[in-house]
Amino acid sequence: RGTPLYSAAVPATPAPPPKPDRAPIEEPITGPGTKRVLVVDDVEMNLIVARAMLASMKVKVFTAAGGEDALDLLARQPFDLVLMDCHMPGLDGYDVTRCVRGTEGPNRDVPIVALSASAFAEDKDRAMASGMNDFATKPIELQALRAVLSRWAGPKADTPETAASGT
């Protein structure tokens, strides 16, 4: 007989809870900001990075992990800005934008900014033709994101610059 590998006197530790397989669809991560920004991307790490960057700008950040989730959110609640990944499985960003622009929902005229790792002129033309308002390349840098937010969500978006200047 050998020595047991564990003792019955040692309590078993419970298994950690399972991690979600994607970011929550609807979760504001900041306090009461004046602007509501929806970030749509099928890559969880991109959602995490965008949320972290936007958190410093005191806006309410919502995420959608794909085109179908984005359409659901866009049909139910208004947003001040949408940051839309262009290339996603299923409904891509171009399809989602065409759907939003073709409905009478609360976000028909919301500014939609294309996010794409591809920076060719044809990509920007395709985004504009689908009804998007602007185009930014990924990975987006903090300064570029601030400029997009300022340009499309207006001066009431409380970025560090506007908070310091009192506007």
Coordinates of C-alpha atoms in Angstrom, one line a residue:
R1 CA 0.0 0.0 0.0
G2 CA 1.3 3.4 -0.9
T3 CA 0.8 6.8 0.7
P4 CA -2.4 8.6 -0.4
L5 CA -1.9 11.5 -2.7
Y6 CA -4.2 13.7 -0.7
S7 CA -5.6 13.7 2.8
A8 CA -9.3 13.5 3.5
A9 CA -8.8 16.2 6.1
V10 CA -8.0 18.9 3.5
P11 CA -11.2 20.5 2.2
A12 CA -11.6 20.5 -1.5
T13 CA -11.5 24.0 -3.1
P14 CA -14.5 24.8 -5.2
A15 CA -13.9 25.3 -8.9
P16 CA -13.9 28.9 -10.1
P17 CA -17.0 30.1 -11.9
P18 CA -16.9 29.7 -15.7
K19 CA -15.8 32.8 -17.6
P20 CA -18.3 34.2 -20.1
D21 CA -17.4 33.4 -23.6
R22 CA -18.0 37.0 -24.8
A23 CA -18.5 40.5 -23.4
P24 CA -21.9 41.4 -22.1
I25 CA -24.1 43.0 -24.7
E26 CA -25.5 45.7 -22.5
E27 CA -23.3 47.0 -19.7
P28 CA -22.5 50.7 -19.0
I29 CA -19.1 50.7 -17.4
T30 CA -18.9 54.3 -16.3
G31 CA -20.9 56.6 -14.1
P32 CA -23.6 58.9 -15.3
G33 CA -22.1 60.2 -18.6
T34 CA -23.9 62.4 -20.9
K35 CA -23.2 60.4 -24.1
R36 CA -24.0 56.8 -24.9
V37 CA -21.5 55.0 -27.2
L38 CA -22.1 51.5 -28.6
V39 CA -19.0 49.6 -29.6
V40 CA -19.7 46.7 -32.0
D41 CA -16.9 44.1 -32.6
D42 CA -16.8 40.3 -32.7
V43 CA -13.3 40.1 -31.1
E44 CA -13.6 40.3 -27.3
M45 CA -10.2 41.9 -26.8
N46 CA -11.1 44.7 -29.1
L47 CA -14.2 45.3 -27.0
I48 CA -12.2 45.3 -23.8
V49 CA -9.6 47.8 -25.2
A50 CA -12.3 50.1 -26.6
R51 CA -14.2 50.0 -23.3
A52 CA -11.1 50.9 -21.3
M53 CA -10.2 53.8 -23.6
L54 CA -13.7 55.2 -23.6
A55 CA -14.0 54.8 -19.8
S56 CA -11.5 57.7 -19.4
M57 CA -13.8 59.9 -21.4
K58 CA -16.8 59.6 -19.0
V59 CA -19.3 58.3 -21.5
K60 CA -21.6 55.3 -21.1
V61 CA -20.2 52.4 -23.0
F62 CA -22.3 49.6 -24.3
T63 CA -21.0 46.7 -26.3
A64 CA -22.3 44.3 -28.9
A65 CA -20.4 41.1 -29.9
G66 CA -21.7 41.0 -33.4
G67 CA -24.1 42.4 -36.0
E68 CA -27.3 40.7 -34.7
D69 CA -26.6 41.9 -31.1
A70 CA -26.0 45.4 -32.4
L71 CA -29.3 45.5 -34.3
D72 CA -31.1 44.4 -31.2
L73 CA -29.6 47.1 -29.1
L74 CA -30.0 49.8 -31.8
A75 CA -33.7 49.0 -32.1
R76 CA -34.4 49.3 -28.4
Q77 CA -32.4 52.3 -27.2
P78 CA -30.9 55.5 -28.5
F79 CA -27.1 56.1 -28.8
D80 CA -25.0 59.2 -29.5
L81 CA -22.3 57.3 -31.4
V82 CA -21.7 53.8 -32.8
L83 CA -18.2 52.5 -33.3
M84 CA -18.7 49.7 -35.9
D85 CA -16.3 46.9 -36.8
C86 CA -16.6 46.4 -40.6
H87 CA -15.7 42.7 -40.8
M88 CA -17.7 40.4 -38.6
P89 CA -19.2 36.9 -39.3
G90 CA -22.9 36.9 -40.0
L91 CA -24.1 40.5 -40.3
D92 CA -21.0 42.6 -40.9
G93 CA -20.8 46.3 -40.1
Y94 CA -21.8 47.4 -43.6
D95 CA -25.0 45.3 -43.4
V96 CA -25.9 46.5 -39.9
T97 CA -25.4 50.1 -41.0
R98 CA -27.7 49.6 -44.1
C99 CA -30.3 48.1 -41.8
V100 CA -30.1 50.9 -39.3
R101 CA -30.3 53.6 -42.0
G102 CA -33.3 51.8 -43.6
T103 CA -35.5 51.8 -40.5
E104 CA -37.4 54.4 -38.6
G105 CA -35.8 53.3 -35.2
P106 CA -34.3 55.6 -32.6
N107 CA -30.9 55.4 -34.2
R108 CA -31.6 56.0 -37.9
D109 CA -29.4 59.1 -38.0
V110 CA -26.9 58.1 -35.3
P111 CA -23.3 58.8 -36.3
I112 CA -21.6 55.4 -37.2
V113 CA -17.9 55.3 -37.4
A114 CA -16.3 52.4 -39.3
L115 CA -13.5 50.5 -37.6
S116 CA -11.3 48.4 -39.8
A117 CA -7.8 47.1 -39.9
S118 CA -7.8 47.7 -43.6
A119 CA -7.0 51.2 -44.6
F120 CA -7.4 51.2 -48.4
A121 CA -9.5 53.9 -50.1
E122 CA -11.9 51.2 -51.3
D123 CA -12.6 50.2 -47.7
K124 CA -13.4 53.8 -46.8
D125 CA -15.6 54.2 -49.9
R126 CA -17.5 51.0 -49.0
A127 CA -18.1 52.3 -45.5
M128 CA -19.4 55.6 -46.7
A129 CA -21.6 53.9 -49.3
S130 CA -23.2 51.7 -46.6
G131 CA -24.2 54.9 -44.7
M132 CA -21.4 55.2 -42.2
N133 CA -20.3 58.7 -41.3
D134 CA -16.6 58.3 -40.8
F135 CA -13.7 55.7 -40.9
A136 CA -11.0 54.9 -38.4
T137 CA -8.3 52.3 -38.7
K138 CA -7.6 49.6 -36.1
P139 CA -6.0 49.5 -33.8
I140 CA -7.4 52.9 -32.9
E141 CA -5.2 55.0 -30.7
L142 CA -6.5 57.0 -27.7
Q143 CA -5.9 60.4 -29.4
A144 CA -7.7 59.3 -32.5
L145 CA -10.6 58.0 -30.5
R146 CA -10.9 61.3 -28.6
A147 CA -11.0 63.1 -31.9
V148 CA -13.8 60.8 -33.2
L149 CA -15.8 61.2 -30.0
S150 CA -15.4 65.0 -30.1
R151 CA -16.3 65.2 -33.8
W152 CA -19.3 63.0 -33.7
A153 CA -20.7 63.0 -30.2
G154 CA -20.3 66.7 -29.8
P155 CA -18.9 69.0 -27.0
K156 CA -21.1 67.4 -24.3
A157 CA -18.9 64.3 -24.4
D158 CA -16.9 64.9 -21.3
T159 CA -13.4 64.1 -22.5
P160 CA -10.5 65.1 -20.3
E161 CA -9.8 68.1 -22.5
T162 CA -13.4 69.4 -22.3
A163 CA -13.6 68.7 -18.6
A164 CA -10.4 70.8 -18.0
S165 CA -11.6 73.6 -20.2
G166 CA -15.1 73.7 -18.5
T167 CA -17.1 73.2 -21.7

